[in-house]
XYZ file of C-alpha atoms in Angstrom:
394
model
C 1.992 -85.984 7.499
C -1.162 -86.351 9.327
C -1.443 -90.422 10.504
C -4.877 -90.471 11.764
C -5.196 -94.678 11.346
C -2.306 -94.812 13.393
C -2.821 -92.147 15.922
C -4.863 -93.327 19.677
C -5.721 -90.285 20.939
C -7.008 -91.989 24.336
C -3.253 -91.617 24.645
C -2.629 -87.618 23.836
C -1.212 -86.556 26.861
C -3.260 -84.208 28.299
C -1.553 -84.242 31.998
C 1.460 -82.500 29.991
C -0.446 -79.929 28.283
C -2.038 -79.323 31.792
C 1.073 -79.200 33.567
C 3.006 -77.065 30.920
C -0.158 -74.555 30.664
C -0.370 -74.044 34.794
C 3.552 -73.612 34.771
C 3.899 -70.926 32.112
C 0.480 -69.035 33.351
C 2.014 -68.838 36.637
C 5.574 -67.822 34.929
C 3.608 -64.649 33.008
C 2.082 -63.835 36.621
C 5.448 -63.878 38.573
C 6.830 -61.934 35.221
C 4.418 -58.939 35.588
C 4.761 -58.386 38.859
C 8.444 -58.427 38.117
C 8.898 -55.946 35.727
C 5.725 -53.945 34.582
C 6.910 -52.925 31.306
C 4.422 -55.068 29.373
C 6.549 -58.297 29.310
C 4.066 -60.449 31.087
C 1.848 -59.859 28.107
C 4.387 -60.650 25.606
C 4.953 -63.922 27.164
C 1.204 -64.185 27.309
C 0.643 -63.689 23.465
C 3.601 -66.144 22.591
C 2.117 -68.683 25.076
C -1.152 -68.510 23.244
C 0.829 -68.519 19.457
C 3.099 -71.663 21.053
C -0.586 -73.457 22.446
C -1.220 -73.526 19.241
C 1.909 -74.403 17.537
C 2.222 -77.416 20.108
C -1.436 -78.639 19.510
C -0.599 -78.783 15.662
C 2.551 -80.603 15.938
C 0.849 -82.990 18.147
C -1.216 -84.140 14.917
C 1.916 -83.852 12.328
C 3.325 -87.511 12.522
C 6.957 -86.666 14.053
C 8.429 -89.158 11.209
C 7.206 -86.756 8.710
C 9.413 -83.485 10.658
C 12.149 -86.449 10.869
C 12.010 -86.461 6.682
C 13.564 -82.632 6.672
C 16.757 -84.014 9.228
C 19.324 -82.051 7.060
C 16.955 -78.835 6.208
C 16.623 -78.629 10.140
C 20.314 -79.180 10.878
C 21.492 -76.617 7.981
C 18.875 -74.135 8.927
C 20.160 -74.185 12.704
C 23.670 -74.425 11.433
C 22.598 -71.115 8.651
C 21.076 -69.275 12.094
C 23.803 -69.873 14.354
C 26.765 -68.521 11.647
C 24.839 -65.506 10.525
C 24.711 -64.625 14.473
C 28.389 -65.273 14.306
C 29.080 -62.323 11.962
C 25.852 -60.424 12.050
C 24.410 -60.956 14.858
C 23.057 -58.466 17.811
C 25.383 -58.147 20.987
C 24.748 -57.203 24.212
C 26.157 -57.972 28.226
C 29.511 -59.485 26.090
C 27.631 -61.913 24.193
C 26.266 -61.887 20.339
C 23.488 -64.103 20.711
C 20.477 -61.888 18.788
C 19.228 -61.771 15.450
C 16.692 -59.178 15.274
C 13.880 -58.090 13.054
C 13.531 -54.214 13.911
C 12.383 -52.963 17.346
C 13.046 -55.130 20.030
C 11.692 -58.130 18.325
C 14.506 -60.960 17.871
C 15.335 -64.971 17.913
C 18.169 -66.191 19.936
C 19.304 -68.918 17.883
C 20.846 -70.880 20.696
C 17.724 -71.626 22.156
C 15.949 -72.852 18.603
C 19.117 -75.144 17.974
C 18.307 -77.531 21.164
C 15.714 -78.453 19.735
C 16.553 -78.800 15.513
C 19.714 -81.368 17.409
C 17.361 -83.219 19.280
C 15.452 -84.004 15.951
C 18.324 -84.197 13.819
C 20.403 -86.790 16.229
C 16.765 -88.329 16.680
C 16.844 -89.491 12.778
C 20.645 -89.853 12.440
C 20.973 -92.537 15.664
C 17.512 -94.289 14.555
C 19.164 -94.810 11.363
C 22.740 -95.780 12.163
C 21.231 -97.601 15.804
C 22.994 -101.019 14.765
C 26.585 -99.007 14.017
C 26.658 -96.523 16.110
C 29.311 -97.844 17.794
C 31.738 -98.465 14.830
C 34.130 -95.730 14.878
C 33.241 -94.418 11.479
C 29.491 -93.488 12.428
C 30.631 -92.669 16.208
C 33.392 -89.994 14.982
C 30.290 -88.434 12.307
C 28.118 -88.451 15.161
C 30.733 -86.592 16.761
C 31.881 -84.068 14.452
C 28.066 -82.994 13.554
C 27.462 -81.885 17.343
C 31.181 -79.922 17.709
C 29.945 -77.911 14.520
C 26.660 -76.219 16.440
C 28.430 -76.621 20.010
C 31.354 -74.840 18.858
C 29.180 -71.745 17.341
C 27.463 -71.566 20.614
C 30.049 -71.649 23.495
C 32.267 -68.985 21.074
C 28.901 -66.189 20.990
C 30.290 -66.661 24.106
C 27.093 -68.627 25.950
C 28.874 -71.129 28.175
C 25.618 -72.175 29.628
C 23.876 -72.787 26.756
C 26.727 -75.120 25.441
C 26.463 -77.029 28.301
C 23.152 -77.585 28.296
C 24.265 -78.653 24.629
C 26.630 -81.071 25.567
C 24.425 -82.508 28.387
C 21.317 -82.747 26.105
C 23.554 -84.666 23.273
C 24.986 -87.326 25.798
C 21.571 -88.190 26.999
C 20.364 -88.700 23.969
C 23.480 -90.680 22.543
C 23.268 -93.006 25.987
C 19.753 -93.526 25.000
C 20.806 -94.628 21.681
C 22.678 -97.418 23.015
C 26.295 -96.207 23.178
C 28.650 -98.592 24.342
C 29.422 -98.808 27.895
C 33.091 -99.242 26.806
C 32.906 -95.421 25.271
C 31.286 -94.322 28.158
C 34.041 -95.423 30.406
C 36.576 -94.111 28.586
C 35.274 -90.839 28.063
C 34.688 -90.496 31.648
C 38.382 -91.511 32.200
C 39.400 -89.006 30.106
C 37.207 -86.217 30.681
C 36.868 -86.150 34.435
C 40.946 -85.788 34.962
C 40.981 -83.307 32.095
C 38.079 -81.140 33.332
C 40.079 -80.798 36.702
C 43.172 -79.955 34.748
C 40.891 -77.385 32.724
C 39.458 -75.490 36.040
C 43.097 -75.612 37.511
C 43.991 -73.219 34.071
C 40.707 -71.058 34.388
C 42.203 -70.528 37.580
C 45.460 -68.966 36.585
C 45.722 -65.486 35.728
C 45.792 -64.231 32.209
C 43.593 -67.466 31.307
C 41.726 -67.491 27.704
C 39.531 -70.348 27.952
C 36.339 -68.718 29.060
C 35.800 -64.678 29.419
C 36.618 -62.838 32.246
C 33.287 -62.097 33.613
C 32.756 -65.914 33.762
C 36.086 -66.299 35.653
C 34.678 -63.834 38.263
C 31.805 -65.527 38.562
C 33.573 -69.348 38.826
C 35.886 -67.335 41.692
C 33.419 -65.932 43.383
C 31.748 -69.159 44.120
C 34.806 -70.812 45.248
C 35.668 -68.649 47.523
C 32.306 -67.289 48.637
C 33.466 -67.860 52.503
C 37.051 -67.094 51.873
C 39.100 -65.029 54.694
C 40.936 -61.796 53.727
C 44.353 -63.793 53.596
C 43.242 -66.596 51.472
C 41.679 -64.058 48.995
C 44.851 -61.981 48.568
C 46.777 -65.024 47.370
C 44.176 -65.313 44.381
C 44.393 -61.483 43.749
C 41.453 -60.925 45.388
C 39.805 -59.037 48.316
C 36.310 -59.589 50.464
C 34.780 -56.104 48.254
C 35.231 -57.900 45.103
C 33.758 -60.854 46.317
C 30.830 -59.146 47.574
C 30.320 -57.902 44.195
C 30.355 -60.682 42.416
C 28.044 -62.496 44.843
C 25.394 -59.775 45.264
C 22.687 -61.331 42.676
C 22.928 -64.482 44.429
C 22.909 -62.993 48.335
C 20.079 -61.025 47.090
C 18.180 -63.838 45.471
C 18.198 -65.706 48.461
C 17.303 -63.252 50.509
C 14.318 -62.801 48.659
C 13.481 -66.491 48.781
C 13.678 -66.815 52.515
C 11.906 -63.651 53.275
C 8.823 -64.983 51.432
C 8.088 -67.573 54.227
C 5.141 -69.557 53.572
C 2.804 -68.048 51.531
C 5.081 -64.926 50.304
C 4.145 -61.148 50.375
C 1.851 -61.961 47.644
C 2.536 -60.608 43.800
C 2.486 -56.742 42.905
C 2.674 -55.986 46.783
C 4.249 -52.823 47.648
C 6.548 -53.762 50.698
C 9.242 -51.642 51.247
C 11.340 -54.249 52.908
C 11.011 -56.408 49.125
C 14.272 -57.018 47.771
C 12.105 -56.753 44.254
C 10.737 -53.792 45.240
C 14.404 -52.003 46.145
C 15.506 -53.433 42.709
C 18.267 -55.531 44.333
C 18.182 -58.056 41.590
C 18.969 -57.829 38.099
C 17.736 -59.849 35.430
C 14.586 -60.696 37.718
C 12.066 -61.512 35.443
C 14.701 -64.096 33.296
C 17.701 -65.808 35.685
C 16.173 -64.586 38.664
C 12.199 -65.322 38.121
C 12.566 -68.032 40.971
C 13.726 -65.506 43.338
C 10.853 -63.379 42.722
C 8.110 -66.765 43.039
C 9.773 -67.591 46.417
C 9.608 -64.200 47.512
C 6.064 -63.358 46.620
C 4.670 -66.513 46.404
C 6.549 -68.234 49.923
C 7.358 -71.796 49.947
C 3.991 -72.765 48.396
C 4.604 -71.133 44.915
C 7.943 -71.722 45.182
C 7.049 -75.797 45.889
C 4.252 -75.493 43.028
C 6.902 -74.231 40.576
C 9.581 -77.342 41.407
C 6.678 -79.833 41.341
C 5.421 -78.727 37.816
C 9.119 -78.943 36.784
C 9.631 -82.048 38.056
C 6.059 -83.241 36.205
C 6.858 -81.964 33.266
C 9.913 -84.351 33.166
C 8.671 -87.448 34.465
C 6.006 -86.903 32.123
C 8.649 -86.711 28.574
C 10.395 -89.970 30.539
C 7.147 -91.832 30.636
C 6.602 -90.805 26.726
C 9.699 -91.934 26.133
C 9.578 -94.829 27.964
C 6.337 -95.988 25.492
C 7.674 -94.887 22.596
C 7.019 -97.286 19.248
C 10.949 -96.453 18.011
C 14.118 -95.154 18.945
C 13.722 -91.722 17.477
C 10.512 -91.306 19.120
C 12.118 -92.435 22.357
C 14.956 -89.604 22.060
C 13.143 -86.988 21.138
C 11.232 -87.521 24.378
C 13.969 -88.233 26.478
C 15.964 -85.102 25.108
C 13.178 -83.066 25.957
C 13.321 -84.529 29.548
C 16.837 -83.927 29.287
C 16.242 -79.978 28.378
C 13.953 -79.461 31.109
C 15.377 -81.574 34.048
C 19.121 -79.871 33.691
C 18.053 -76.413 32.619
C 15.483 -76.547 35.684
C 18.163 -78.051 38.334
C 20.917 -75.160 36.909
C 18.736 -72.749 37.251
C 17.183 -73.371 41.158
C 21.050 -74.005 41.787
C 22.048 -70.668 41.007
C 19.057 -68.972 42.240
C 19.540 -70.660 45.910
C 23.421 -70.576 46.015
C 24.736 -74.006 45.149
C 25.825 -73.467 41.814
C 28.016 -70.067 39.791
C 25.849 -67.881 38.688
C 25.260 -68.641 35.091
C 22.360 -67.086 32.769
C 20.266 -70.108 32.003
C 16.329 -69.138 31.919
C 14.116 -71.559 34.414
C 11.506 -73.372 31.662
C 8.500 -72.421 30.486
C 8.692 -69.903 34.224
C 11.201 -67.181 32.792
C 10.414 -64.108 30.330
C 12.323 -65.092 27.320
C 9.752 -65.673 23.940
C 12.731 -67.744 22.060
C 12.911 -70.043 24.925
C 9.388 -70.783 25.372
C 8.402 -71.128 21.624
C 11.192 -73.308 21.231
C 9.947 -75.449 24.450
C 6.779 -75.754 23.121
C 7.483 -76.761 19.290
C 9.277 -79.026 21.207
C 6.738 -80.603 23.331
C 4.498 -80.770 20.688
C 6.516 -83.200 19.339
C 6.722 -84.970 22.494
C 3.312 -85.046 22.342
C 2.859 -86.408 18.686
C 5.168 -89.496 20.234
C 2.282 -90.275 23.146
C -0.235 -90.811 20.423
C 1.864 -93.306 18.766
C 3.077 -95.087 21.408
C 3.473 -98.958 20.900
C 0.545 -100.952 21.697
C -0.137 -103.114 24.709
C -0.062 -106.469 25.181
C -3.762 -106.288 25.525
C -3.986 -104.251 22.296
C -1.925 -106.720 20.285
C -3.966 -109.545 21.398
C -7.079 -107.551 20.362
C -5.363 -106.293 17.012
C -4.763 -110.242 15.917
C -7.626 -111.801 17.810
């Protein structure tokens, strides 16, 4: 469990721990002056509890969590049924288990990490077959299970970020360019093919709210005419598009160095409650307002950090499950992160994907952070230097 002979600390990486710390402080700032209902000091306590979560896993030897691959996957795959049948709704969407009160899990957010371990020990394992058809069609089949569960709560976002975090991971893993290129010759025509049937009324594919959403993008600068032959009209556009108006709004009015947090400006689209959600999807509308470009700079540079920082542990990982677990992690943070900014400044649908280790959400950042303290377990094992194999025989 605990490798100490093999462990060089000069190699714990304390950038990341720096870089995640400054990021979620400033989240639980932005988050209070958000919504003052207490949240900022629930994301405050679970930062603290996750600190030290993190800090332990960076001591327990990741092989030794890689041991329990099948307790982790059934676990997630226990969590994610029982919220199937049992579990809390709310906004169209059972995605809750709860424990009295408001205190609750949301199992989609737990399970991106158990598949980033579990795929970490199944690819190590099968590395030299995994692209036999046998172990490529198990691979397969294990990920549907959990991806299924997930985009039928119904969280379309989160299953993409599913999907997405699987294919890095399996490219890492050394998947055969051959599979790649089919894939993509089958999935890019059939994705077109699926968003021309979202497109036609009385669709079933994804819920209707979704739809609305996908439409409103599309035809965000639509005339009257064009609308009508869609069913639509410029009010219901407007409707769907208000969060995102609104969010940007807020982002540009924040100028430089923003109207600073808890102010009391009238003219604050925070302030006139324009936004919805604005301490979770919205939380970057809320930094660029009332932190200006600055915060709003500090918050995409962290992000970006954090990443580059999981790539370069991955990068110098001793193994290939190290290496994934890493990369998966980068994976988690770079897409959520880019999905996220994209919504908030207009360039993507509006989807409900929280911005890392920044938004209010405790199963999000607990789950980031038993992450990343596996991330960081992998830095302290790296494999050694050419200079530290020379001194290790010499």
């Amino acid at each position: 469990m605990f490798q100490f002979r093999e462990y060089r600390f000069k190699y714990f990486n304390l950038r990341l721990v720096l870089f995640i710390s400054c990021l979620t402080l400033l989240g639980v700032k932005v988050i209070g002056s958000a919504i003052n209902d207490g949240s900022d000091k629930k994301q405050l306590i679970c930062f603290c509890a996750g600190l030290v979560v993190m800090l332990f896993l960076s001591i327990v030897d990741y092989h030794f969590i890689l041991k329990f691959h099948w307790v982790i996957y059934i676990v997630n795959m226990g969590l994610l049924i029982y919220v199937k049948f049992k579990g809390d709704s709310g906004n169209g969407a059972q995605r809750w288990i709860r424990f009295g009160g408001s205190f609750g899990i949301q199992p989609s957010e737990l399970a991106k990490i158990c598949i980033i371990l579990f795929f970490a020990w199944m690819l190590q394992k099968y590395q030299e077959k995994l692209n036999s058809p046998r172990v490529l069609f198990c691979v397969l089949f294990l990920f549907f299970m959990p991806f299924y569960l997930i985009y039928k709560q119904p969280d379309l976002s989160s299953s993409i970020v599913f999907l997405v975090i699987f294919c890095s991971i399996i490219f890492l893993a050394g998947l055969s360019y051959w599979y790649i290129g089919a894939a993509m010759a089958v999935g890019v025509p059939s994705l077109s093919f699926l968003i021309y049937k979202i497109l036609q009324p009385g669709q079933t594919l994804i819920s209707n709210y979704q739809k609305s959403r996908l439409l409103g993008f599309l035809y965000q600068n639509s005339s009257a005419e064009e609308l009508a032959k869609h069913g639509l009209d410029i009010n219901q556009i407007n409707a769907i598009n208000y969060q995102q108006k609104n969010s940007m709004l807020a982002i540009g009015s924040g100028q430089l160095l923003g109207k600073g947090l808890h102010n009391n400006t009238i003219t604050s689209v925070k302030n006139g409650n324009f936004l919805a959600e604005q301490q979770t999807d919205f939380i970057y509308a809320i930094v660029g307002e009332e932190l200006g470009f600055a915060g709003a700079l500090a918050v995409i540079v962290l992000l970006f950090l954090i990443s580059i920082e999981c790539l370069w542990v991955a990068r110098n990982a001793k193994d290939l499950s190290g290496k994934l677990i890493a990369g998966g992690m980068a994976a988690i943070i770079a897409f959520q992160s880019f999905v996220n900014l994209g919504v908030a400044t207009w360039i993507l649908p509006n989807t409900g994907l929280p911005l890392p280790f920044v938004s209010y959400g405790m199963s999000s950042l607990m789950s980031l952070m038993i992450g990343m303290g596996v991330v960081l377990n992998v830095s302290i094992q790296r494999e050694l230097t050419f200079k530290e194999v020379l001194y290790t025989e010499y």
